[in-house]
mmCIF file of C-alpha atoms in Angstrom:
data_model
loop_
_atom_site.group_PDB
_atom_site.id
_atom_site.type_symbol
_atom_site.label_atom_id
_atom_site.label_comp_id
_atom_site.label_asym_id
_atom_site.label_seq_id
_atom_site.Cartn_x
_atom_site.Cartn_y
_atom_site.Cartn_z
ATOM 1 C CA MET A 1 -26.494 -11.903 -10.562
ATOM 2 C CA ARG A 2 -23.994 -9.637 -8.758
ATOM 3 C CA THR A 3 -23.418 -9.820 -4.932
ATOM 4 C CA THR A 4 -22.747 -6.094 -3.411
ATOM 5 C CA CYS A 5 -22.420 -4.446 0.047
ATOM 6 C CA VAL A 6 -21.952 -1.234 1.119
ATOM 7 C CA LEU A 7 -19.161 -0.354 4.082
ATOM 8 C CA THR A 8 -19.724 3.029 5.836
ATOM 9 C CA ALA A 9 -16.791 4.438 7.917
ATOM 10 C CA MET A 10 -15.264 7.894 6.819
ATOM 11 C CA LEU A 11 -16.322 6.851 3.028
ATOM 12 C CA SER A 12 -18.317 4.500 1.248
ATOM 13 C CA PHE A 13 -16.795 1.760 -1.008
ATOM 14 C CA TRP A 14 -18.028 -1.421 -2.709
ATOM 15 C CA VAL A 15 -16.513 -4.508 -1.327
ATOM 16 C CA ALA A 16 -14.645 -6.232 -4.444
ATOM 17 C CA PRO A 17 -15.611 -9.911 -5.040
ATOM 18 C CA LEU A 18 -13.586 -12.661 -5.477
ATOM 19 C CA LEU A 19 -14.223 -13.233 -9.147
ATOM 20 C CA PRO A 20 -14.051 -11.329 -12.154
ATOM 21 C CA VAL A 21 -17.030 -9.234 -12.600
ATOM 22 C CA ALA A 22 -18.546 -5.636 -13.447
ATOM 23 C CA HIS A 23 -19.373 -4.253 -10.131
ATOM 24 C CA GLY A 24 -21.276 -1.268 -11.481
ATOM 25 C CA GLU A 25 -18.417 0.779 -13.183
ATOM 26 C CA ILE A 26 -15.793 -1.039 -11.176
ATOM 27 C CA VAL A 27 -14.014 -4.511 -12.618
ATOM 28 C CA THR A 28 -12.449 -6.270 -10.222
ATOM 29 C CA LYS A 29 -10.341 -9.657 -10.607
ATOM 30 C CA MET A 30 -7.813 -11.987 -8.951
ATOM 31 C CA ILE A 31 -4.493 -12.465 -10.663
ATOM 32 C CA THR A 32 -2.268 -15.254 -10.166
ATOM 33 C CA TYR A 33 1.697 -14.763 -10.781
ATOM 34 C CA VAL A 34 4.754 -16.235 -10.060
ATOM 35 C CA ASP A 35 8.067 -15.247 -8.408
ATOM 36 C CA ASN A 36 10.981 -17.476 -8.114
ATOM 37 C CA GLY A 37 8.921 -20.734 -8.475
ATOM 38 C CA VAL A 38 6.289 -19.350 -5.755
ATOM 39 C CA GLU A 39 2.720 -18.907 -6.891
ATOM 40 C CA LEU A 40 1.194 -15.448 -5.563
ATOM 41 C CA GLU A 41 -2.026 -13.802 -6.154
ATOM 42 C CA GLY A 42 -2.993 -10.235 -6.283
ATOM 43 C CA PHE A 43 -6.275 -8.295 -6.655
ATOM 44 C CA LEU A 44 -7.066 -5.817 -9.684
ATOM 45 C CA ALA A 45 -9.628 -3.148 -9.751
ATOM 46 C CA TYR A 46 -10.475 -0.439 -12.462
ATOM 47 C CA ASP A 47 -13.167 1.727 -13.486
ATOM 48 C CA SER A 48 -13.875 0.524 -17.002
ATOM 49 C CA ASP A 49 -15.833 3.702 -17.834
ATOM 50 C CA LYS A 50 -12.842 5.695 -16.370
ATOM 51 C CA VAL A 51 -10.251 3.868 -18.206
ATOM 52 C CA LYS A 52 -9.394 5.638 -21.404
ATOM 53 C CA GLY A 53 -6.119 5.398 -23.036
ATOM 54 C CA ALA A 54 -3.075 5.435 -20.711
ATOM 55 C CA THR A 55 -4.172 5.857 -16.859
ATOM 56 C CA PRO A 56 -2.163 5.995 -13.927
ATOM 57 C CA GLY A 57 -1.581 3.025 -11.782
ATOM 58 C CA VAL A 58 -1.267 2.568 -8.007
ATOM 59 C CA LEU A 59 0.373 -0.242 -6.419
ATOM 60 C CA ILE A 60 -1.159 -1.508 -2.865
ATOM 61 C CA VAL A 61 1.341 -3.523 -0.283
ATOM 62 C CA HIS A 62 -0.882 -5.183 2.361
ATOM 63 C CA GLN A 63 -0.350 -5.307 6.295
ATOM 64 C CA TRP A 64 1.124 -8.031 8.180
ATOM 65 C CA MET A 65 -2.087 -10.351 7.835
ATOM 66 C CA GLY A 66 -1.420 -10.651 3.980
ATOM 67 C CA LEU A 67 -3.842 -9.402 1.118
ATOM 68 C CA THR A 68 -7.350 -9.167 2.714
ATOM 69 C CA ASP A 69 -10.496 -7.205 2.274
ATOM 70 C CA ASN A 70 -8.766 -3.953 3.681
ATOM 71 C CA GLU A 71 -6.265 -4.051 0.613
ATOM 72 C CA LYS A 72 -9.193 -4.914 -1.688
ATOM 73 C CA ARG A 73 -11.527 -2.065 -0.679
ATOM 74 C CA ARG A 74 -8.620 0.405 -0.960
ATOM 75 C CA ALA A 75 -8.059 -0.912 -4.278
ATOM 76 C CA THR A 76 -11.788 -0.352 -5.544
ATOM 77 C CA MET A 77 -11.726 2.989 -3.829
ATOM 78 C CA LEU A 78 -8.728 3.671 -6.049
ATOM 79 C CA ALA A 79 -10.599 2.369 -9.101
ATOM 80 C CA GLU A 80 -13.379 4.744 -8.118
ATOM 81 C CA LEU A 81 -10.817 7.757 -8.412
ATOM 82 C CA GLY A 82 -9.999 6.761 -12.005
ATOM 83 C CA TYR A 83 -6.681 4.669 -11.238
ATOM 84 C CA ILE A 84 -5.784 1.028 -12.228
ATOM 85 C CA ALA A 85 -5.226 -0.287 -8.619
ATOM 86 C CA PHE A 86 -3.052 -3.779 -7.929
ATOM 87 C CA ALA A 87 -2.867 -5.334 -4.407
ATOM 88 C CA LEU A 88 0.067 -7.452 -4.474
ATOM 89 C CA ASP A 89 0.783 -10.480 -2.412
ATOM 90 C CA ILE A 90 3.981 -11.091 -0.617
ATOM 91 C CA TYR A 91 3.198 -14.389 1.367
ATOM 92 C CA GLY A 92 2.074 -16.521 -1.381
ATOM 93 C CA LYS A 93 -1.162 -17.774 -2.980
ATOM 94 C CA GLY A 94 -3.652 -19.034 -0.159
ATOM 95 C CA ASP A 95 -0.809 -18.392 2.615
ATOM 96 C CA ARG A 96 -1.897 -16.513 5.285
ATOM 97 C CA PRO A 97 -1.393 -16.049 9.110
ATOM 98 C CA ALA A 98 -4.287 -17.981 11.143
ATOM 99 C CA ALA A 99 -4.142 -15.453 13.615
ATOM 100 C CA ARG A 100 -2.829 -12.087 14.420
ATOM 101 C CA SER A 101 -0.503 -13.766 16.931
ATOM 102 C CA GLU A 102 1.314 -15.543 14.012
ATOM 103 C CA ALA A 103 1.435 -12.270 11.610
ATOM 104 C CA GLY A 104 4.529 -10.958 13.230
ATOM 105 C CA LYS A 105 6.734 -14.193 12.176
ATOM 106 C CA TRP A 106 4.974 -14.020 8.728
ATOM 107 C CA ALA A 107 6.015 -10.267 8.295
ATOM 108 C CA GLY A 108 9.255 -10.594 10.118
ATOM 109 C CA LYS A 109 10.635 -13.245 7.561
ATOM 110 C CA TYR A 110 10.685 -10.272 4.738
ATOM 111 C CA LYS A 111 11.563 -7.479 7.358
ATOM 112 C CA GLY A 112 14.488 -9.595 8.142
ATOM 113 C CA ASP A 113 15.667 -10.243 4.335
ATOM 114 C CA ARG A 114 15.122 -7.239 2.656
ATOM 115 C CA LYS A 115 16.436 -8.678 -0.769
ATOM 116 C CA LEU A 116 13.591 -11.224 -0.455
ATOM 117 C CA PHE A 117 11.278 -8.527 0.292
ATOM 118 C CA ARG A 118 12.269 -6.334 -2.662
ATOM 119 C CA GLN A 119 12.015 -9.193 -4.859
ATOM 120 C CA ARG A 120 8.411 -9.769 -4.123
ATOM 121 C CA LEU A 121 7.751 -5.985 -4.184
ATOM 122 C CA ALA A 122 9.130 -6.080 -7.904
ATOM 123 C CA ALA A 123 7.247 -9.019 -8.896
ATOM 124 C CA GLY A 124 3.971 -7.324 -8.049
ATOM 125 C CA LEU A 125 5.236 -4.210 -9.499
ATOM 126 C CA THR A 126 5.537 -6.021 -12.739
ATOM 127 C CA VAL A 127 1.957 -7.562 -12.922
ATOM 128 C CA LEU A 128 0.832 -4.034 -12.512
ATOM 129 C CA GLN A 129 3.013 -2.437 -15.111
ATOM 130 C CA SER A 130 1.670 -5.309 -17.384
ATOM 131 C CA GLN A 131 -1.899 -4.284 -17.338
ATOM 132 C CA PRO A 132 -3.374 -3.022 -20.495
ATOM 133 C CA ASN A 133 -3.862 1.156 -20.069
ATOM 134 C CA VAL A 134 -1.358 1.404 -17.498
ATOM 135 C CA ASP A 135 0.888 4.692 -18.067
ATOM 136 C CA GLN A 136 4.253 3.529 -17.177
ATOM 137 C CA GLN A 137 5.014 6.900 -16.259
ATOM 138 C CA ARG A 138 2.497 7.181 -13.868
ATOM 139 C CA ILE A 139 2.861 4.731 -11.357
ATOM 140 C CA ALA A 140 2.752 4.818 -7.605
ATOM 141 C CA ALA A 141 2.712 2.461 -4.600
ATOM 142 C CA ILE A 142 0.992 2.768 -1.246
ATOM 143 C CA GLY A 143 1.221 0.391 1.998
ATOM 144 C CA TYR A 144 -0.335 -0.132 5.494
ATOM 145 C CA CYS A 145 1.946 -1.088 8.399
ATOM 146 C CA PHE A 146 4.221 -4.062 7.012
ATOM 147 C CA GLY A 147 3.577 -2.783 3.594
ATOM 148 C CA GLY A 148 4.220 0.911 4.646
ATOM 149 C CA THR A 149 7.548 -0.504 5.363
ATOM 150 C CA GLY A 150 7.313 -2.117 1.817
ATOM 151 C CA VAL A 151 6.672 1.123 -0.447
ATOM 152 C CA LEU A 152 9.626 2.603 1.563
ATOM 153 C CA GLU A 153 11.714 -0.371 0.264
ATOM 154 C CA MET A 154 10.627 0.446 -3.130
ATOM 155 C CA ALA A 155 11.790 3.928 -2.956
ATOM 156 C CA ARG A 156 15.103 2.772 -1.592
ATOM 157 C CA MET A 157 15.788 0.341 -4.188
ATOM 158 C CA GLY A 158 15.005 2.723 -7.100
ATOM 159 C CA ALA A 159 11.727 1.198 -8.124
ATOM 160 C CA LYS A 160 10.239 2.877 -11.264
ATOM 161 C CA VAL A 161 7.227 4.491 -9.476
ATOM 162 C CA ALA A 162 6.635 8.390 -9.529
ATOM 163 C CA GLY A 163 6.111 8.247 -5.492
ATOM 164 C CA VAL A 164 5.377 6.221 -2.395
ATOM 165 C CA VAL A 165 2.999 6.437 0.351
ATOM 166 C CA SER A 166 3.279 4.675 3.698
ATOM 167 C CA PHE A 167 0.658 4.458 5.946
ATOM 168 C CA HIS A 168 1.789 3.927 9.396
ATOM 169 C CA GLY A 169 4.476 1.969 8.176
ATOM 170 C CA GLY A 170 7.722 1.048 9.767
ATOM 171 C CA LEU A 171 10.753 3.459 9.111
ATOM 172 C CA ASP A 172 13.660 1.258 9.869
ATOM 173 C CA ALA A 173 16.425 0.327 7.037
ATOM 174 C CA THR A 174 18.558 -2.531 6.879
ATOM 175 C CA LEU A 175 19.924 -2.301 3.193
ATOM 176 C CA PRO A 176 21.339 1.138 2.011
ATOM 177 C CA VAL A 177 19.614 3.247 -0.839
ATOM 178 C CA THR A 178 20.790 2.056 -4.015
ATOM 179 C CA GLU A 179 23.196 4.671 -5.495
ATOM 180 C CA HIS A 180 22.495 6.589 -8.593
ATOM 181 C CA ALA A 181 18.871 5.130 -8.914
ATOM 182 C CA HIS A 182 15.496 6.729 -9.554
ATOM 183 C CA LYS A 183 14.208 8.582 -6.574
ATOM 184 C CA PRO A 184 10.280 8.442 -6.189
ATOM 185 C CA LYS A 185 8.866 11.023 -4.095
ATOM 186 C CA VAL A 186 8.135 10.057 -0.710
ATOM 187 C CA LEU A 187 5.107 10.776 1.888
ATOM 188 C CA VAL A 188 4.757 9.000 5.068
ATOM 189 C CA LEU A 189 1.663 9.276 6.991
ATOM 190 C CA HIS A 190 2.284 8.390 10.681
ATOM 191 C CA GLY A 191 0.456 8.233 13.912
ATOM 192 C CA ALA A 192 2.040 10.846 16.434
ATOM 193 C CA ASP A 193 1.368 8.437 19.495
ATOM 194 C CA ASP A 194 2.604 4.971 17.588
ATOM 195 C CA PRO A 195 4.757 3.326 20.373
ATOM 196 C CA PHE A 196 6.125 0.854 17.533
ATOM 197 C CA VAL A 197 8.046 3.445 15.663
ATOM 198 C CA PRO A 198 10.806 4.703 18.355
ATOM 199 C CA ALA A 199 12.010 8.297 18.009
ATOM 200 C CA ALA A 200 15.443 7.162 17.088
ATOM 201 C CA GLN A 201 13.987 5.343 14.246
ATOM 202 C CA ILE A 202 12.295 8.482 13.133
ATOM 203 C CA GLU A 203 15.405 10.532 13.321
ATOM 204 C CA GLY A 204 17.465 7.777 11.138
ATOM 205 C CA PHE A 205 14.635 8.081 8.516
ATOM 206 C CA VAL A 206 14.949 11.811 8.344
ATOM 207 C CA LYS A 207 18.853 11.573 8.094
ATOM 208 C CA GLU A 208 18.457 8.836 5.505
ATOM 209 C CA MET A 209 16.076 10.575 3.380
ATOM 210 C CA ASN A 210 18.233 13.930 3.499
ATOM 211 C CA ALA A 211 21.436 12.032 2.832
ATOM 212 C CA ALA A 212 20.004 10.529 -0.162
ATOM 213 C CA LYS A 213 18.256 13.584 -1.296
ATOM 214 C CA PHE A 214 14.827 12.311 -1.431
ATOM 215 C CA ASP A 215 11.770 14.466 -2.056
ATOM 216 C CA TRP A 216 9.560 13.376 1.078
ATOM 217 C CA GLN A 217 7.184 14.542 3.509
ATOM 218 C CA MET A 218 6.127 13.391 6.932
ATOM 219 C CA ILE A 219 2.724 14.082 8.244
ATOM 220 C CA TYR A 220 1.721 13.365 12.176
ATOM 221 C CA TYR A 221 -1.923 12.677 12.873
ATOM 222 C CA SER A 222 -2.167 13.244 16.709
ATOM 223 C CA GLY A 223 -3.692 11.023 19.187
ATOM 224 C CA ALA A 224 -3.303 8.226 16.406
ATOM 225 C CA VAL A 225 -1.352 4.986 17.131
ATOM 226 C CA HIS A 226 -0.187 2.153 15.008
ATOM 227 C CA SER A 227 -3.123 0.679 12.426
ATOM 228 C CA PHE A 228 -4.870 4.174 12.589
ATOM 229 C CA THR A 229 -6.419 3.268 9.216
ATOM 230 C CA GLN A 230 -7.914 -0.494 10.135
ATOM 231 C CA LYS A 231 -11.192 -0.564 11.866
ATOM 232 C CA GLU A 232 -9.987 -4.434 12.663
ATOM 233 C CA ALA A 233 -7.642 -2.903 15.528
ATOM 234 C CA GLY A 234 -10.443 -1.906 17.508
ATOM 235 C CA ASN A 235 -10.414 1.563 19.467
ATOM 236 C CA ASP A 236 -8.172 0.774 22.381
ATOM 237 C CA ASN A 237 -5.070 3.073 21.803
ATOM 238 C CA SER A 238 -3.538 1.284 25.112
ATOM 239 C CA THR A 239 -2.758 -1.814 23.103
ATOM 240 C CA GLY A 240 -0.253 0.456 20.610
ATOM 241 C CA ALA A 241 -2.615 -0.358 17.539
ATOM 242 C CA ALA A 242 -6.044 1.087 17.157
ATOM 243 C CA TYR A 243 -8.392 2.687 14.257
ATOM 244 C CA GLN A 244 -8.752 6.749 14.367
ATOM 245 C CA ALA A 245 -11.505 7.720 12.013
ATOM 246 C CA ALA A 246 -10.137 11.212 11.603
ATOM 247 C CA ALA A 247 -6.310 10.311 10.948
ATOM 248 C CA ASP A 248 -8.040 7.363 8.555
ATOM 249 C CA ALA A 249 -9.851 10.220 6.588
ATOM 250 C CA ARG A 250 -7.037 12.884 6.890
ATOM 251 C CA SER A 251 -4.437 10.281 5.708
ATOM 252 C CA TRP A 252 -6.493 9.304 2.412
ATOM 253 C CA GLU A 253 -6.977 12.841 1.339
ATOM 254 C CA ALA A 254 -3.520 13.307 1.896
ATOM 255 C CA MET A 255 -2.527 10.562 -0.224
ATOM 256 C CA ARG A 256 -5.341 12.090 -2.796
ATOM 257 C CA GLN A 257 -3.232 15.189 -3.133
ATOM 258 C CA PHE A 258 0.122 13.484 -3.169
ATOM 259 C CA LEU A 259 -1.133 11.450 -6.362
ATOM 260 C CA ASN A 260 -2.463 14.263 -7.923
ATOM 261 C CA GLU A 261 0.973 16.048 -7.558
ATOM 262 C CA VAL A 262 3.374 12.915 -8.534
ATOM 263 C CA PHE A 263 0.579 12.376 -11.522
ATOM 264 C CA LYS A 264 0.281 16.144 -12.473
ATOM 265 C CA LYS A 265 -3.366 15.824 -12.603
#
C-alpha cells in the first residue's frame, strides 16, 4: 500500500515517504552515510521512468532546522523534472533542533567552522556522485537559508559541480576562495527586503565573486524577506522571515532555467 499526499502552493508535488517506495514514477529512499565517524542520513529521489543512462544530479542543502519535509519535497520536485536529487544531512542522523529558537546554535556551529561545514558538504556530494546513472559532469547544488550559505561554500572550495543556487542564503565568507580551483557558475536568489543580509555583506560578496572571476548572477525579489520559499515561516514580513508565493514561484523558475543552462539541456 502506498501513502500519498498532494500539497498545493504555487506548485503541486508528492510528499516523499520515509521508506523506499515507488511513488507513482518517483522512487524515494533514505541513505545512511558516515563522515569522520559521524552517522548522517540523507534523502534520495528520482523518476525511474526518466532515469535512462547518464542523468544530471542535484544536491540539496537544508535550512537551519536540518533535513525536513521541505527538502524532501524539493527533491521530489527535482525528480519530477528528470533529475536525480539528493538532500544531504549536515547535522547527523536523527539530530535536529527541537525548536526554531535552537536552530541558530546548530547552524552557527557550522557557519563558525567553515572547514567542518565544507567537509560535510563534500560528504553529501560524494553520496550523490556515487549513485547509479548520475552524470559526473552534470551535477549542481541548491540550498535554502543556511543551505544557501552552504552551496556558496561549495563554490568557494571548488567543488566539482557545474553550478550552485542559493535561495535566501547568507553571503558572508570567512575562508577565501580556493585558488586555481574549479569555479562553478553561481546563482543567488535574494529577498530585496531581507534584513538578515546587510548591504555591506552583499557588497562584499559582489567584490569576492568579481575578484575570483566567478560567472555569477543575483536576482532580487521585491517585497520578499528571508525564508521566502518556506510556508512554515508565516506571512508576517515584520519578523524578517516570511513566505512569499510570488518569490517562491519565480525563484524556482529561475533555478530551472539556470540548471538547463549549466547542464546544457
